[in-house]
Amino acid sequence: MRRAIEVAKQGSFTTTPNPNVGCVIVNKNNQIIGEGFHHQAGSPHAEVHALKMVGKAARGTTVYVTLEPCSHFGRTPPCANALVEANVKRVVIAMQDPNPQVAGKGIAILQAAGIEVVCGVLENEAEKINTGFLKRMRTGLPYVQLKMAASLDGKTAMASGESKWITSAVARQDVQVLRAQSSVILSTSATVLADDPSLTVRLDDFPQMLKATYPLGEVRQPVRVILDSQNRLTLNEKVFKQDGETWLVRKSAANLTLPDNVKLIVEDSPDTQINLSHLMQILAEKQINTVFVEAGASLAGALVEQNLVDELIVYLAPKLLGHNARDLCLLPHLTQLSQAPQFSFTDLKQIGDDVRLTLTRKG
Amino acid sequence: MRRAIEVAKQGSFTTTPNPNVGCVIVNKNNQIIGEGFHHQAGSPHAEVHALKMVGKAARGTTVYVTLEPCSHFGRTPPCANALVEANVKRVVIAMQDPNPQVAGKGIAILQAAGIEVVCGVLENEAEKINTGFLKRMRTGLPYVQLKMAASLDGKTAMASGESKWITSAVARQDVQVLRAQSSVILSTSATVLADDPSLTVRLDDFPQMLKATYPLGEVRQPVRVILDSQNRLTLNEKVFKQDGETWLVRKSAANLTLPDNVKLIVEDSPDTQINLSHLMQILAEKQINTVFVEAGASLAGALVEQNLVDELIVYLAPKLLGHNARDLCLLPHLTQLSQAPQFSFTDLKQIGDDVRLTLTRKG
């Protein structure tokens, strides 16, 4: 199963909106004879790749799979049936699929065919490779990662606005990898107007090893979602002219001619600002598993205050910018220490000259 | 030598102003037959402890010692002579003692007596156990550690001043250990007036293991040095009523009756503020090896701006306090990113719920 989880991770840049799944087939002598992972929605599932590799030798084998085999006809036929037809003897599953279209039905198909099924092996590890997919299936909301970069004293720019660069090139390369794993990169008109960023994934900026193993010829661009409640953007900004889609979020439909790869999302709650919680529901309905937020102190603070952040990823540079520099996070309603949003550290890592701190929301 | 360095560390809470030294004596079969470390100034040196343990069996042995054996009559007779008298065969030394009273003379005494001497074994590791002593000997300045504690976004208190507690009890326990290793705890009248702290080492707050191995019956209290350029303190504050000494630093002699354990230091440079660089020279002249700074954003910023900080120790709590909260470090003269004070991370560690980041000054 540990091997199956490793194999599954190879899809982590490309499977969205589908989950990462890995499959390993083992013969009677406990030798691995087949492996597969899910590459991309619409392409064969992990089990199909592994069965194809094994052919008729699948009969009597044990199959390790990181997520319950599917039971429904989607863009591909159900994997549970394929395992039955291949006459495998035993299927070991890390976890049930919470997708209501599956949710135990895959296991039932296998058991009805007389296949021995074990479920729950390395479940915690399997959970971690599909944080976004699983959260969306269970709650109808995407998994939100808020990326921040600051000096040791929590500053993101000088008083003048000068901010290039606080963190090192190696840290910015690390961000490219996190971007590439996400379904959406979320930013704001304020950031677009200030920096005119592309918000794309650039294969050239990947670490060498990843570049060599990226599972597709062409890089998958996460959808860029840009909040523009005051209709300040003209669509002439760089972010609208990149490969892949950009979704412009406004409060009302606008008199705009949209290029093919730009879509308008109207968030029409009664609030004058964009209702972030509603926006997250909309994104989940559009099958967005993970949202990677790269924006300024206002959006960061609003997401934190509304308890919408699942994970904080904070790059800290080994320098001090002092009290006149700009703050990391605006929390206008916070006055007492006991109300401060709390997180838990889950990872600390040195990235080039900087450190990366990862935290999840507490409680 | 690795064992000798480990042994030397047992003195790290008590040897100041002397260096940490460890000594291991090995017989012809390469078995350890004697060990010793320096406990405290005025008490026997590491070599004397180890030789005493071995007795007449010292003849023909190899002695590993982490610092060049002393050659001068201080409060104890020279160790180089003791090694000669014990008829040891070979002395392996991690590093020369930069103390001008020694500086090669110890090695010369050994060599003159026909003892084989090797110097420079694990020198980098030996350097690390005496950072403060070595800096003082080489530069006439103490080694300055600036401790800071903040939220993830670099805030030390709410706008109201509320700050108890941002970091966890475990982190504050960790601070006790760092305090206990330092020669001086440096703070300001502002901190004393705001918090009325004791600034003492409390054996009860030590981690259990350290409590069991502390090398003295009674804890050594670092000297508390309190900056009071505006003569705001009355000596009725807690910090003046604790075990151990407190040194009050003012710009001029004051009409004050000082208790026995309080001393006045007059920093009489032409500056209206206390000249921090001059203060550090004064402390080094008073044989202070290491200064552990626990103060507010003003002193922190001033020390950083004047390039007087050797090491930053930053505890970060996994919470966000927002832009209205108080800043970590005042750097009033900093306007351009290229002028920002730069450090290098040397250690990252999770301490209870918090993280501790250690950095040294770059360049």
Coordinates of N, CA, C and O in Angstrom, one line a residue, chain A residues 146 148 152-155 158-160 162-166 304 312 314 316-324 327-338 340-350 353-355 357 359 362, chain B residues 146 148 152-155 158-160 162-166 304 312 314 316-324 327-338 340-350 353-355 357 359 362:
Chain A
L146 N -3.6 29.2 2.0 CA -3.2 30.6 2.0 C -1.7 30.8 2.0 O -1.1 30.4 3.0
M148 N 1.6 33.0 2.2 CA 2.1 34.3 2.5 C 3.6 34.3 2.5 O 4.2 33.3 2.7
L152 N 11.1 38.1 8.7 CA 11.0 37.5 10.0 C 10.0 38.3 10.9 O 9.3 37.7 11.8
D153 N 9.9 39.6 10.7 CA 9.0 40.4 11.6 C 7.6 40.6 10.9 O 6.9 41.5 11.2
G154 N 7.3 39.7 9.9 CA 5.9 39.7 9.4 C 5.6 40.8 8.4 O 4.5 41.3 8.4
K155 N 6.6 41.3 7.7 CA 6.4 42.4 6.8 C 6.5 42.0 5.3 O 7.4 41.1 5.0
M158 N 8.2 47.3 1.9 CA 8.6 48.5 2.6 C 7.4 49.4 2.5 O 6.4 49.2 1.8
A159 N 7.5 50.5 3.3 CA 6.4 51.5 3.3 C 6.1 52.0 1.9 O 5.0 52.3 1.5
S160 N 7.1 52.1 1.1 CA 7.0 52.6 -0.3 C 6.3 51.6 -1.2 O 6.0 51.9 -2.3
E162 N 7.9 48.8 -2.1 CA 9.0 48.0 -2.6 C 9.0 46.6 -1.9 O 9.0 46.5 -0.7
S163 N 8.9 45.6 -2.8 CA 8.8 44.2 -2.2 C 9.6 43.2 -3.1 O 9.5 42.0 -2.8
K164 N 10.3 43.6 -4.1 CA 11.0 42.6 -4.9 C 12.5 42.6 -4.6 O 13.2 43.6 -4.8
W165 N 13.0 41.5 -4.0 CA 12.3 40.4 -3.5 C 12.6 40.3 -2.0 O 13.7 40.5 -1.6
I166 N 11.6 39.9 -1.3 CA 11.8 39.6 0.1 C 12.3 38.2 0.3 O 13.3 37.9 0.9
V304 N -9.1 34.6 6.7 CA -8.8 34.1 8.0 C -9.9 34.4 9.0 O -10.4 33.6 9.7
L312 N -2.2 27.3 6.2 CA -1.3 28.5 5.9 C 0.1 28.0 5.5 O 0.6 27.1 6.1
V314 N 3.6 29.7 5.0 CA 4.3 31.0 5.3 C 5.8 30.9 5.0 O 6.5 30.1 5.6
L316 N 9.2 32.7 5.3 CA 9.9 33.8 6.1 C 11.3 34.0 5.6 O 12.1 33.0 5.6
A317 N 11.6 35.2 5.3 CA 13.0 35.5 4.9 C 13.8 35.9 6.1 O 13.2 36.6 7.0
P318 N 15.1 35.6 6.1 CA 15.9 35.9 7.3 C 16.3 37.4 7.4 O 17.5 37.7 7.4
K319 N 15.4 38.3 7.4 CA 15.7 39.7 7.5 C 14.6 40.4 8.3 O 13.5 39.9 8.5
L320 N 14.9 41.6 8.7 CA 14.0 42.4 9.4 C 13.7 43.7 8.7 O 14.6 44.3 8.2
L321 N 12.4 44.0 8.5 CA 12.0 45.2 7.8 C 11.5 46.4 8.6 O 11.3 47.5 8.2
G322 N 11.2 46.1 9.9 CA 10.9 47.2 10.8 C 9.4 47.6 10.8 O 8.7 47.2 9.9
H323 N 9.1 48.4 11.8 CA 7.7 48.8 12.0 C 7.0 49.6 10.9 O 5.8 49.6 10.8
N324 N 7.8 50.3 10.1 CA 7.2 51.1 9.0 C 6.8 50.3 7.8 O 6.0 50.8 7.0
D327 N 2.2 45.3 6.6 CA 1.8 44.1 7.4 C 1.3 43.0 6.6 O 0.8 43.2 5.5
L328 N 1.4 41.8 7.2 CA 1.1 40.5 6.5 C -0.4 40.3 6.4 O -0.9 39.7 5.4
C329 N -1.1 40.7 7.3 CA -2.5 40.3 7.4 C -3.4 41.3 8.1 O -3.1 41.7 9.3
L330 N -4.4 41.8 7.5 CA -5.3 42.8 8.1 C -6.5 42.1 8.8 O -7.2 41.3 8.2
L331 N -6.5 42.3 10.1 CA -7.6 41.7 10.9 C -8.3 42.8 11.7 O -8.0 43.0 12.9
P332 N -9.1 43.6 11.0 CA -9.7 44.8 11.6 C -10.5 44.6 12.8 O -10.7 45.5 13.7
H333 N -11.1 43.4 13.0 CA -12.1 43.1 14.1 C -11.4 42.5 15.3 O -12.1 42.3 16.3
L334 N -10.1 42.3 15.2 CA -9.5 41.6 16.3 C -9.0 42.5 17.4 O -8.1 43.4 17.1
T335 N -9.5 42.4 18.6 CA -9.0 43.3 19.7 C -8.4 42.6 20.9 O -7.6 43.1 21.7
Q336 N -8.9 41.3 21.1 CA -8.4 40.6 22.3 C -7.6 39.3 21.9 O -8.0 38.6 20.9
L337 N -6.6 39.1 22.6 CA -5.7 38.0 22.3 C -6.5 36.6 22.3 O -6.2 35.8 21.4
S338 N -7.4 36.5 23.1 CA -8.2 35.2 23.1 C -9.0 34.9 21.9 O -9.3 33.8 21.6
A340 N -7.7 35.6 18.8 CA -6.8 35.4 17.7 C -7.0 34.1 17.0 O -7.0 33.1 17.7
P341 N -7.0 34.1 15.7 CA -7.1 32.8 15.0 C -5.9 31.9 15.3 O -4.8 32.4 15.2
Q342 N -6.2 30.7 15.6 CA -5.2 29.7 16.0 C -4.9 28.7 14.9 O -5.9 28.1 14.4
F343 N -3.7 28.3 14.8 CA -3.3 27.2 13.8 C -2.4 26.3 14.6 O -2.1 26.5 15.7
S344 N -2.0 25.2 13.9 CA -1.0 24.2 14.4 C 0.0 24.0 13.4 O -0.3 23.8 12.2
F345 N 1.3 24.1 13.8 CA 2.4 23.8 12.9 C 2.3 22.3 12.4 O 2.2 21.4 13.3
T346 N 2.4 22.1 11.1 CA 2.5 20.7 10.6 C 3.8 20.4 9.9 O 4.2 19.3 9.8
D347 N 4.5 21.5 9.6 CA 5.8 21.2 8.9 C 6.7 22.5 9.0 O 6.2 23.6 8.9
L348 N 8.0 22.3 9.2 CA 9.0 23.4 9.1 C 10.0 22.9 8.2 O 10.5 21.8 8.3
K349 N 10.4 23.8 7.3 CA 11.5 23.4 6.3 C 12.3 24.6 5.9 O 11.7 25.6 5.6
Q350 N 13.6 24.4 5.8 CA 14.4 25.4 5.2 C 14.4 25.3 3.7 O 14.5 24.2 3.1
D353 N 17.5 30.1 1.3 CA 17.9 31.0 2.5 C 16.7 31.2 3.4 O 16.9 31.7 4.5
D354 N 15.5 30.8 3.0 CA 14.3 31.1 3.8 C 13.8 29.9 4.5 O 14.3 28.8 4.4
V355 N 12.7 30.1 5.3 CA 12.1 28.9 5.9 C 10.6 28.9 5.4 O 10.0 29.9 5.1
L357 N 7.0 27.6 6.7 CA 6.2 27.1 7.8 C 4.8 26.7 7.3 O 4.2 27.5 6.6
L359 N 1.0 25.3 8.4 CA 0.1 25.2 9.6 C -1.3 24.9 9.1 O -1.7 25.3 8.0
K362 N -6.7 25.3 13.7 CA -6.8 24.5 14.9 C -8.3 24.3 15.2 O -9.0 25.3 15.1
Chain B
L146 N 19.7 38.1 20.8 CA 18.4 38.8 21.0 C 17.2 37.9 20.9 O 17.0 37.2 19.8
M148 N 13.3 37.2 20.8 CA 12.0 37.8 20.5 C 10.9 36.8 20.5 O 11.2 35.6 20.2
L152 N 2.8 34.6 14.3 CA 3.2 34.3 12.9 C 3.4 35.6 12.1 O 4.3 35.7 11.2
D153 N 2.6 36.6 12.4 CA 2.7 37.8 11.6 C 3.5 38.9 12.3 O 3.4 40.1 12.1
G154 N 4.4 38.4 13.2 CA 5.4 39.3 13.8 C 4.9 40.3 14.8 O 5.4 41.5 14.9
K155 N 3.9 40.0 15.5 CA 3.3 40.9 16.5 C 3.5 40.4 17.9 O 3.4 39.2 18.2
M158 N -1.3 42.9 21.6 CA -2.5 43.5 21.0 C -2.3 45.0 21.1 O -1.4 45.5 21.8
A159 N -3.1 45.8 20.4 CA -3.0 47.3 20.4 C -3.1 47.8 21.9 O -2.5 48.7 22.3
S160 N -3.9 47.1 22.6 CA -4.2 47.4 24.1 C -2.9 47.2 24.9 O -2.9 47.6 26.1
E162 N -2.1 44.0 25.6 CA -2.3 42.6 26.1 C -1.3 41.7 25.4 O -1.3 41.6 24.2
S163 N -0.6 40.9 26.2 CA 0.4 40.1 25.6 C 0.6 38.8 26.3 O 1.5 38.0 26.0
K164 N -0.2 38.5 27.4 CA 0.0 37.3 28.1 C -1.1 36.3 27.7 O -2.2 36.5 28.0
W165 N -0.7 35.2 27.1 CA 0.6 34.9 26.6 C 0.5 34.6 25.1 O -0.5 34.0 24.7
I166 N 1.4 35.1 24.4 CA 1.4 34.8 22.9 C 2.0 33.4 22.7 O 1.5 32.6 22.0
V304 N 19.8 45.9 16.5 CA 19.9 45.4 15.1 C 20.5 46.5 14.2 O 21.4 46.3 13.5
L312 N 19.9 35.9 16.6 CA 18.4 36.1 16.8 C 17.8 34.8 17.2 O 18.0 33.8 16.6
V314 N 14.0 33.6 17.7 CA 12.7 34.1 17.5 C 11.7 32.9 17.8 O 11.7 31.9 17.1
L316 N 7.9 31.8 17.5 CA 6.7 32.2 16.8 C 5.6 31.3 17.2 O 5.7 30.1 17.2
A317 N 4.5 32.0 17.6 CA 3.3 31.2 18.0 C 2.4 31.1 16.8 O 2.3 31.9 15.9
P318 N 1.7 29.9 16.7 CA 0.9 29.6 15.5 C -0.5 30.4 15.5 O -1.5 29.8 15.5
K319 N -0.4 31.7 15.5 CA -1.6 32.5 15.5 C -1.3 33.8 14.8 O -0.2 34.2 14.5
L320 N -2.4 34.5 14.4 CA -2.3 35.8 13.7 C -2.9 36.9 14.6 O -4.0 36.7 15.1
L321 N -2.2 38.0 14.7 CA -2.8 39.1 15.6 C -3.2 40.3 14.7 O -3.9 41.2 15.3
G322 N -2.8 40.3 13.4 CA -3.4 41.4 12.6 C -2.6 42.7 12.7 O -1.7 42.9 13.5
H323 N -3.0 43.6 11.8 CA -2.2 44.8 11.6 C -2.3 45.8 12.7 O -1.4 46.7 12.9
N324 N -3.3 45.8 13.6 CA -3.4 46.7 14.7 C -2.5 46.3 15.8 O -2.3 47.2 16.7
D327 N 4.3 45.9 16.9 CA 5.4 45.3 16.0 C 6.5 44.8 16.8 O 6.8 45.2 17.9
L328 N 7.2 43.9 16.2 CA 8.4 43.2 16.8 C 9.6 44.0 17.0 O 10.4 43.9 17.9
C329 N 9.8 44.9 16.0 CA 11.2 45.5 15.9 C 11.1 46.9 15.3 O 10.6 47.0 14.2
L330 N 11.5 47.9 16.0 CA 11.4 49.3 15.5 C 12.7 49.6 14.7 O 13.8 49.6 15.3
L331 N 12.6 49.9 13.4 CA 13.8 50.2 12.6 C 13.5 51.5 11.9 O 13.2 51.6 10.7
P332 N 13.6 52.6 12.6 CA 13.1 53.9 12.1 C 13.9 54.4 10.9 O 13.3 55.2 10.1
H333 N 15.1 54.0 10.7 CA 15.9 54.5 9.6 C 15.9 53.7 8.3 O 16.5 54.0 7.4
L334 N 15.1 52.6 8.4 CA 15.1 51.7 7.2 C 14.0 52.1 6.2 O 12.9 52.1 6.5
T335 N 14.5 52.4 5.0 CA 13.5 52.8 4.0 C 13.6 51.9 2.7 O 12.6 51.8 2.0
Q336 N 14.7 51.3 2.5 CA 14.9 50.5 1.2 C 15.2 49.1 1.6 O 16.0 48.8 2.5
L337 N 14.6 48.2 0.8 CA 14.7 46.8 1.0 C 16.2 46.3 1.0 O 16.6 45.5 1.8
S338 N 17.0 46.9 0.2 CA 18.4 46.5 0.1 C 19.2 46.8 1.4 O 20.3 46.3 1.6
A340 N 17.9 46.3 4.4 CA 17.4 45.5 5.5 C 18.4 44.6 6.1 O 19.2 44.0 5.4
P341 N 18.5 44.6 7.5 CA 19.5 43.7 8.1 C 19.2 42.2 7.8 O 18.1 41.8 7.8
Q342 N 20.3 41.6 7.4 CA 20.2 40.2 6.9 C 20.8 39.2 7.9 O 21.8 39.5 8.5
F343 N 20.1 38.1 8.1 CA 20.6 37.0 8.9 C 20.6 35.7 8.1 O 20.2 35.7 7.0
S344 N 21.1 34.6 8.8 CA 21.0 33.3 8.2 C 20.4 32.3 9.2 O 20.8 32.3 10.4
F345 N 19.5 31.5 8.7 CA 18.9 30.5 9.7 C 20.0 29.5 10.0 O 20.6 28.9 9.1
T346 N 20.1 29.2 11.3 CA 21.0 28.1 11.7 C 20.3 27.0 12.4 O 20.8 25.9 12.5
D347 N 19.0 27.2 12.8 CA 18.3 26.1 13.4 C 16.8 26.5 13.4 O 16.4 27.6 13.5
L348 N 16.0 25.4 13.1 CA 14.5 25.5 13.2 C 14.1 24.4 14.1 O 14.5 23.3 13.9
K349 N 13.2 24.7 15.1 CA 12.7 23.6 16.0 C 11.3 23.9 16.5 O 11.0 25.0 16.8
Q350 N 10.5 22.9 16.5 CA 9.2 23.0 17.1 C 9.4 22.9 18.6 O 10.1 22.0 19.1
D353 N 3.8 24.1 21.2 CA 2.9 24.5 20.1 C 3.6 25.5 19.1 O 3.1 25.8 18.1
D354 N 4.8 26.0 19.6 CA 5.4 27.1 18.8 C 6.6 26.6 18.1 O 7.0 25.4 18.1
V355 N 7.2 27.5 17.3 CA 8.5 27.2 16.7 C 9.6 28.1 17.2 O 9.3 29.3 17.5
L357 N 13.1 29.8 15.9 CA 14.0 30.0 14.7 C 15.3 30.7 15.3 O 15.2 31.7 16.0
L359 N 18.9 32.4 14.2 CA 19.6 33.0 13.0 C 20.9 33.7 13.5 O 20.9 34.2 14.7
K362 N 24.4 37.9 9.1 CA 25.0 37.5 7.9 C 26.2 38.4 7.5 O 26.0 39.6 7.6

